[in-house]
CSV table of N, CA and C in Angstrom, one decimal:
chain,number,residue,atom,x,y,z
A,1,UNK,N,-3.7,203.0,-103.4
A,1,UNK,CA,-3.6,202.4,-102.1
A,1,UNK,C,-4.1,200.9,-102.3
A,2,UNK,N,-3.1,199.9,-101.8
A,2,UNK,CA,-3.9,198.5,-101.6
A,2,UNK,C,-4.2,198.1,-100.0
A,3,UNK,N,-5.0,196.6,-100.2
A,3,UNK,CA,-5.6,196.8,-99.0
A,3,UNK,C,-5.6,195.4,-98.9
A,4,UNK,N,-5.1,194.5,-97.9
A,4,UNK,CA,-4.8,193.2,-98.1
A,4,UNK,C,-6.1,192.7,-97.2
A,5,UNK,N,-7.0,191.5,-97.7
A,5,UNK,CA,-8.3,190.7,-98.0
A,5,UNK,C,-7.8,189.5,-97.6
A,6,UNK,N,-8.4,189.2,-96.0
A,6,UNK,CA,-8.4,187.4,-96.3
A,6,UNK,C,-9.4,187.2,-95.8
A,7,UNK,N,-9.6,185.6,-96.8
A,7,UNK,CA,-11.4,185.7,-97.4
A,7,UNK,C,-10.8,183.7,-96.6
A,8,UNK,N,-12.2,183.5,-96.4
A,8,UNK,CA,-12.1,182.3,-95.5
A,8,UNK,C,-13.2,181.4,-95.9
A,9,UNK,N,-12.4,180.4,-96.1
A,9,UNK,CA,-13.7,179.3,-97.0
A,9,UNK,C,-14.8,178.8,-95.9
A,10,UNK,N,-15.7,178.8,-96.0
A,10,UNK,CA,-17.1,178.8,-95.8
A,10,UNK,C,-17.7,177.1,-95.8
A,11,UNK,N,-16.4,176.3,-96.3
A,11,UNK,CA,-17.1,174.9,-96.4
A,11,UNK,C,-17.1,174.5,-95.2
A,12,UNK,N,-16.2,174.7,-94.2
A,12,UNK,CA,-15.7,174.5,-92.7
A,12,UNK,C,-14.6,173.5,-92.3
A,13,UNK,N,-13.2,173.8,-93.8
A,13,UNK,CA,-11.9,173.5,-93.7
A,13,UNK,C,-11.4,174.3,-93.0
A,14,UNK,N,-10.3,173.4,-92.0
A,14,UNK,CA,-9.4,174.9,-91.7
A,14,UNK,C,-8.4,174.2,-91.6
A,15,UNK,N,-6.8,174.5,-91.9
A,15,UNK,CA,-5.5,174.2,-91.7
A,15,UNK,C,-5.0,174.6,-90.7
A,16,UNK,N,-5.4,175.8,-89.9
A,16,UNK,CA,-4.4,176.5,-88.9
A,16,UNK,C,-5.0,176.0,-87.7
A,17,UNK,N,-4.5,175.7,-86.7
A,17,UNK,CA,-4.7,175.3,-85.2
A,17,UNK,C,-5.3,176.7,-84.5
A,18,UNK,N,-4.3,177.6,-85.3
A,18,UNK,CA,-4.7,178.7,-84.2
A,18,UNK,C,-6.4,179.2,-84.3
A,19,UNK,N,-6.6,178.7,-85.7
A,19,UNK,CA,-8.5,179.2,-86.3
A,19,UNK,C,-8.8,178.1,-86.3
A,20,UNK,N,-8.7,176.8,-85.6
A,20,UNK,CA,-9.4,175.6,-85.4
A,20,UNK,C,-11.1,175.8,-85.4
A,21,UNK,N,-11.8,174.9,-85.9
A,21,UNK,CA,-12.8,174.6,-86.0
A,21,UNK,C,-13.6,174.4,-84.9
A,22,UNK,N,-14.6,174.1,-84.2
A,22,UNK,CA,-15.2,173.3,-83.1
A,22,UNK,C,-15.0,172.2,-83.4
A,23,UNK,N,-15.3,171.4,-82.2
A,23,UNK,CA,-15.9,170.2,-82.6
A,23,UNK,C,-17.2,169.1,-83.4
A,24,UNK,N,-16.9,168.8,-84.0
A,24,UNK,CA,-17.8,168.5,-85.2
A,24,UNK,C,-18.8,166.9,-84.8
A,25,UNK,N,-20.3,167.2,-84.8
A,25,UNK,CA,-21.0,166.3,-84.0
A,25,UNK,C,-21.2,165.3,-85.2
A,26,UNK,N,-21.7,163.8,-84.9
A,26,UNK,CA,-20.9,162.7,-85.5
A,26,UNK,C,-22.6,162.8,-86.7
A,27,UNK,N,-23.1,161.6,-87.6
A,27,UNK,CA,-23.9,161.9,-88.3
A,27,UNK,C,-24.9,162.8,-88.3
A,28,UNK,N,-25.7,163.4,-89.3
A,28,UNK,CA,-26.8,163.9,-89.3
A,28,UNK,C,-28.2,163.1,-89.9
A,29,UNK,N,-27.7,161.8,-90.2
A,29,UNK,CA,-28.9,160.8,-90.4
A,29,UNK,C,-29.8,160.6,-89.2
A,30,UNK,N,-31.2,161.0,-89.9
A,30,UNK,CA,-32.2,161.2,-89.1
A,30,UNK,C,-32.9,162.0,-88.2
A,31,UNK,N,-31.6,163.5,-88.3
A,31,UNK,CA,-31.9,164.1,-87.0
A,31,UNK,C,-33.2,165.3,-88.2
A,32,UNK,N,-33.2,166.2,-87.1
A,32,UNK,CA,-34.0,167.3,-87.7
A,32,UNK,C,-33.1,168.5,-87.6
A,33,UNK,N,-32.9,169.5,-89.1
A,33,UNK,CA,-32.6,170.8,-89.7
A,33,UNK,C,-33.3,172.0,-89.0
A,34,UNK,N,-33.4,172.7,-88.3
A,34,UNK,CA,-33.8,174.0,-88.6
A,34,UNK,C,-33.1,175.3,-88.6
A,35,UNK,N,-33.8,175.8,-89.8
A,35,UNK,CA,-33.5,176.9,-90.9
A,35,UNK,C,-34.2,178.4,-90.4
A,36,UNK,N,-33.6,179.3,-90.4
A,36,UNK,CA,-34.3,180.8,-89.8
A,36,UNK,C,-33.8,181.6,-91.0
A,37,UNK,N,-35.1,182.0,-91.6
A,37,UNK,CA,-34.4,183.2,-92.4
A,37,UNK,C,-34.9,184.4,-91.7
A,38,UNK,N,-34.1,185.3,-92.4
A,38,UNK,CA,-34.3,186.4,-91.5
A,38,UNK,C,-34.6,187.5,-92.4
A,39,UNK,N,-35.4,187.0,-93.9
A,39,UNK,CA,-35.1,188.1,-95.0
A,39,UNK,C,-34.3,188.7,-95.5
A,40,UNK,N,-33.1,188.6,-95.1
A,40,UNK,CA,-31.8,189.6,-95.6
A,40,UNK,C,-31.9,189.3,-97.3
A,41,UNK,N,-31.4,190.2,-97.7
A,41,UNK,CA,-31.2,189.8,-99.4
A,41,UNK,C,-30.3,188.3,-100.0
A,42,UNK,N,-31.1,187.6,-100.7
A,42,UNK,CA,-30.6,186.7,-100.7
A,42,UNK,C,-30.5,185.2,-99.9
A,43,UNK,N,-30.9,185.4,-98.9
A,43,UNK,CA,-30.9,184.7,-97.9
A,43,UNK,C,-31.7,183.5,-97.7
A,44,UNK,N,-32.7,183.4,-98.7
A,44,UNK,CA,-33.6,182.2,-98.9
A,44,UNK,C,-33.0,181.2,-100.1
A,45,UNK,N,-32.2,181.8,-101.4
A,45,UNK,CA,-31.3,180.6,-102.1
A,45,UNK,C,-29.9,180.1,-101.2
A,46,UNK,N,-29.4,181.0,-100.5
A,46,UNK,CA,-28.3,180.7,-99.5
A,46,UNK,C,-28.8,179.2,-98.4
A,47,UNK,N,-30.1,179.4,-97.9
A,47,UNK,CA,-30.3,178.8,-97.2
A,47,UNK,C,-31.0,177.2,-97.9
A,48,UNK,N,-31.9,177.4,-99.6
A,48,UNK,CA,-31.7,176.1,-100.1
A,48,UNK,C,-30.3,175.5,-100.9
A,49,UNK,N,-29.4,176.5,-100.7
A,49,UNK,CA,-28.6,175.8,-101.0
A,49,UNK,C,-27.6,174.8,-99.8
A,50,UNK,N,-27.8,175.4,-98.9
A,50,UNK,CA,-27.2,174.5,-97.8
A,50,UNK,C,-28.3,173.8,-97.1
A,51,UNK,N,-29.4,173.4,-97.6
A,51,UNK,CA,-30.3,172.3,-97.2
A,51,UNK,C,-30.1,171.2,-98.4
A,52,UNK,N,-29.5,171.7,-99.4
A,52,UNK,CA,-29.7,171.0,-100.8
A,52,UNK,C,-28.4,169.9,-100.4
A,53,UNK,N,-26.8,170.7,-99.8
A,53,UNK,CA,-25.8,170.0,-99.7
A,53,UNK,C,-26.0,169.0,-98.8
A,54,UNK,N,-26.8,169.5,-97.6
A,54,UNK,CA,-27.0,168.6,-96.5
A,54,UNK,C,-28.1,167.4,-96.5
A,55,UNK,N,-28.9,167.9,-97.5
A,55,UNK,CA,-29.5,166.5,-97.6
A,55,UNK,C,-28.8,165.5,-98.5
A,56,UNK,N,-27.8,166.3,-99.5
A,56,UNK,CA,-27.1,164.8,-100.3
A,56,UNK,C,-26.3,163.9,-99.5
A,57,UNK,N,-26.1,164.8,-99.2
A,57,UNK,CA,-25.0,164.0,-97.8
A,57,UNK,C,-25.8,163.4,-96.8
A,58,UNK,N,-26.7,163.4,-96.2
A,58,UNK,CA,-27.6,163.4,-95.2
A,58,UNK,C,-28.9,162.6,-96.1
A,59,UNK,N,-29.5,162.2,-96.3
A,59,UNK,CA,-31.3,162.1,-97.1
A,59,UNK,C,-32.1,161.8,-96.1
A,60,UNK,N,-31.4,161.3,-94.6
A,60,UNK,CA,-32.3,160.4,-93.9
A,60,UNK,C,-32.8,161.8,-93.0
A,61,UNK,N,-32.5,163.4,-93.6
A,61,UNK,CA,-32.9,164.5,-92.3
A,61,UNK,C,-34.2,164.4,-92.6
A,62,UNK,N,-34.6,165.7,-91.5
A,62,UNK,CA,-35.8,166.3,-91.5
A,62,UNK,C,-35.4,168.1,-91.7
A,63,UNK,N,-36.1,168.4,-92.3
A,63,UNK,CA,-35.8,170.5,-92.0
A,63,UNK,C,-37.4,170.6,-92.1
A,64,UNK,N,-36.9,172.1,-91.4
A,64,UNK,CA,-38.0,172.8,-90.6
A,64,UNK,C,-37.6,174.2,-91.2
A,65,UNK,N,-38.6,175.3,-91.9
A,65,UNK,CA,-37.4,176.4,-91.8
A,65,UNK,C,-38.9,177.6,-91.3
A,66,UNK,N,-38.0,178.5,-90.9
A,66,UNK,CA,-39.1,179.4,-90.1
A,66,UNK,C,-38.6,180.9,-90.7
A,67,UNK,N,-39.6,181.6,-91.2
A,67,UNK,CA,-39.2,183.0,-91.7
A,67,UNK,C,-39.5,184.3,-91.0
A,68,UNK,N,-38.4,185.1,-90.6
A,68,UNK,CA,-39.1,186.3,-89.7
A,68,UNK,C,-39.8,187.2,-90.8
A,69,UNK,N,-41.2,187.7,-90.2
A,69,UNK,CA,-41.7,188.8,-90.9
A,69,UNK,C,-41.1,190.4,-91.0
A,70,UNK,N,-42.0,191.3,-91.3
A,70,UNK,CA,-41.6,192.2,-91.3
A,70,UNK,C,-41.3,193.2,-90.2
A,71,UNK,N,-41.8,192.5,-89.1
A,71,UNK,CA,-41.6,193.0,-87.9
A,71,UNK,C,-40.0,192.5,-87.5
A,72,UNK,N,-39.0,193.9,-87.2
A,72,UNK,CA,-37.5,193.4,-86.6
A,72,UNK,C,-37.6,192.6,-85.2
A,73,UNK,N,-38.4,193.4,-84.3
A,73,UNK,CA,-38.6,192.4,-83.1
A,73,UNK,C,-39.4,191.5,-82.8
A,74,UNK,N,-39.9,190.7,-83.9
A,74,UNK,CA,-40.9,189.5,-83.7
A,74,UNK,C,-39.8,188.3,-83.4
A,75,UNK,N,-39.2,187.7,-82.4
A,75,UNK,CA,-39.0,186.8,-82.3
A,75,UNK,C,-39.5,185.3,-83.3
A,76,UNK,N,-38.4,184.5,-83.6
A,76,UNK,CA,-39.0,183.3,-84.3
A,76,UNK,C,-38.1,182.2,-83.9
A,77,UNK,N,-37.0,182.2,-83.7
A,77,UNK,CA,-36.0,180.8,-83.4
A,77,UNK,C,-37.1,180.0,-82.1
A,78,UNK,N,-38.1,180.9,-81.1
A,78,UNK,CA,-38.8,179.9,-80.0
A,78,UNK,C,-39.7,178.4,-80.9
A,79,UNK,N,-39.8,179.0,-82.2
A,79,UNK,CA,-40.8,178.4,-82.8
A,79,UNK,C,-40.2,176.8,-83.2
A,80,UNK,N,-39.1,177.3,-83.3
A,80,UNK,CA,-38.3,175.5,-83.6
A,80,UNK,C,-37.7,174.9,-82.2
A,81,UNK,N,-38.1,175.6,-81.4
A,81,UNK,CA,-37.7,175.1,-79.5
A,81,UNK,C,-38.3,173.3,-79.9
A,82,UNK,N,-37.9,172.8,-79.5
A,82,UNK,CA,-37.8,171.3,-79.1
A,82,UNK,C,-38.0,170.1,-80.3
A,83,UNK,N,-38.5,171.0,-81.7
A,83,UNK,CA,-38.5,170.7,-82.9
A,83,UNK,C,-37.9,170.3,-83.3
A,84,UNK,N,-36.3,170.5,-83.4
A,84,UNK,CA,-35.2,169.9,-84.2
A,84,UNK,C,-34.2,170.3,-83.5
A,85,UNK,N,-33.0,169.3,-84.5
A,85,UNK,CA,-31.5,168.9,-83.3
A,85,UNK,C,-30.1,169.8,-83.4
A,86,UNK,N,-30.5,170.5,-84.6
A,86,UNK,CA,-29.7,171.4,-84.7
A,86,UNK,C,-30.5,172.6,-85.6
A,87,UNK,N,-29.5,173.5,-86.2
A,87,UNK,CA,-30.1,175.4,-86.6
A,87,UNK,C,-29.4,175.4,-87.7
A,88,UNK,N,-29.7,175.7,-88.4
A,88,UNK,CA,-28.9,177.0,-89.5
A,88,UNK,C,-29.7,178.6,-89.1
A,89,UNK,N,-29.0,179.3,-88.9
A,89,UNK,CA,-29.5,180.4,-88.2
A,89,UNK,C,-28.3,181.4,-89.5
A,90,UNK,N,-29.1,181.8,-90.4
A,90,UNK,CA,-28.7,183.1,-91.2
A,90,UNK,C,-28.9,184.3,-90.7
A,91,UNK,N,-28.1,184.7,-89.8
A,91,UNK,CA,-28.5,186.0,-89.0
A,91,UNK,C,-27.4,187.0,-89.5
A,92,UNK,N,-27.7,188.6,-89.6
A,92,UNK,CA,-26.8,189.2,-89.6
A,92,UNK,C,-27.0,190.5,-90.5
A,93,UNK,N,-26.2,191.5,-90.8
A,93,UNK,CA,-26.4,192.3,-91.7
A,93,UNK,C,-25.2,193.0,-92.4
């Protein structure tokens, strides 16, 4: 039995109208990063590697990154409240 896979590039191209993108805010010089890991496997080279792309492109940011413990319901995203201008939020399972 086959099973047809569509796999969606992650850089945040998109061709089709109907999977349109958001709208995309104008530089990131100067603002501030913040990063949430959440421990999942992997999830800490995931997240330097999209601080690594963002600052080539970017050098003038700031990041902030915040790690949840081992507690599931310890809240952490309040901790970057008014800290920085946008998230990377690796959430999920």
């Amino acid at each position: 039995m086959s099973a047809l896979v569509t796999v969606f590039n992650p850089v945040g191209q998109c061709d089709s109208k109907e999977n349109a993108l958001a709208p995309r805010r104008g530089s990131l010089d100067g603002k501030s990063i913040g990063f949430i890991d959440n421990m999942k496997p992997n999830v800490q080279p995931f997240l330097q590697h999209i601080e690594a792309q963002m600052r080539a492109q970017y050098p003038g940011i700031r990041t902030q990154t915040v790690r949840k413990n081992f507690t599931s319901s310890k809240l952490i995203a309040n901790e970057l409240e008014g800290k920085v201008d946008y998230l990377v939020n690796a959430w999920g399972d």
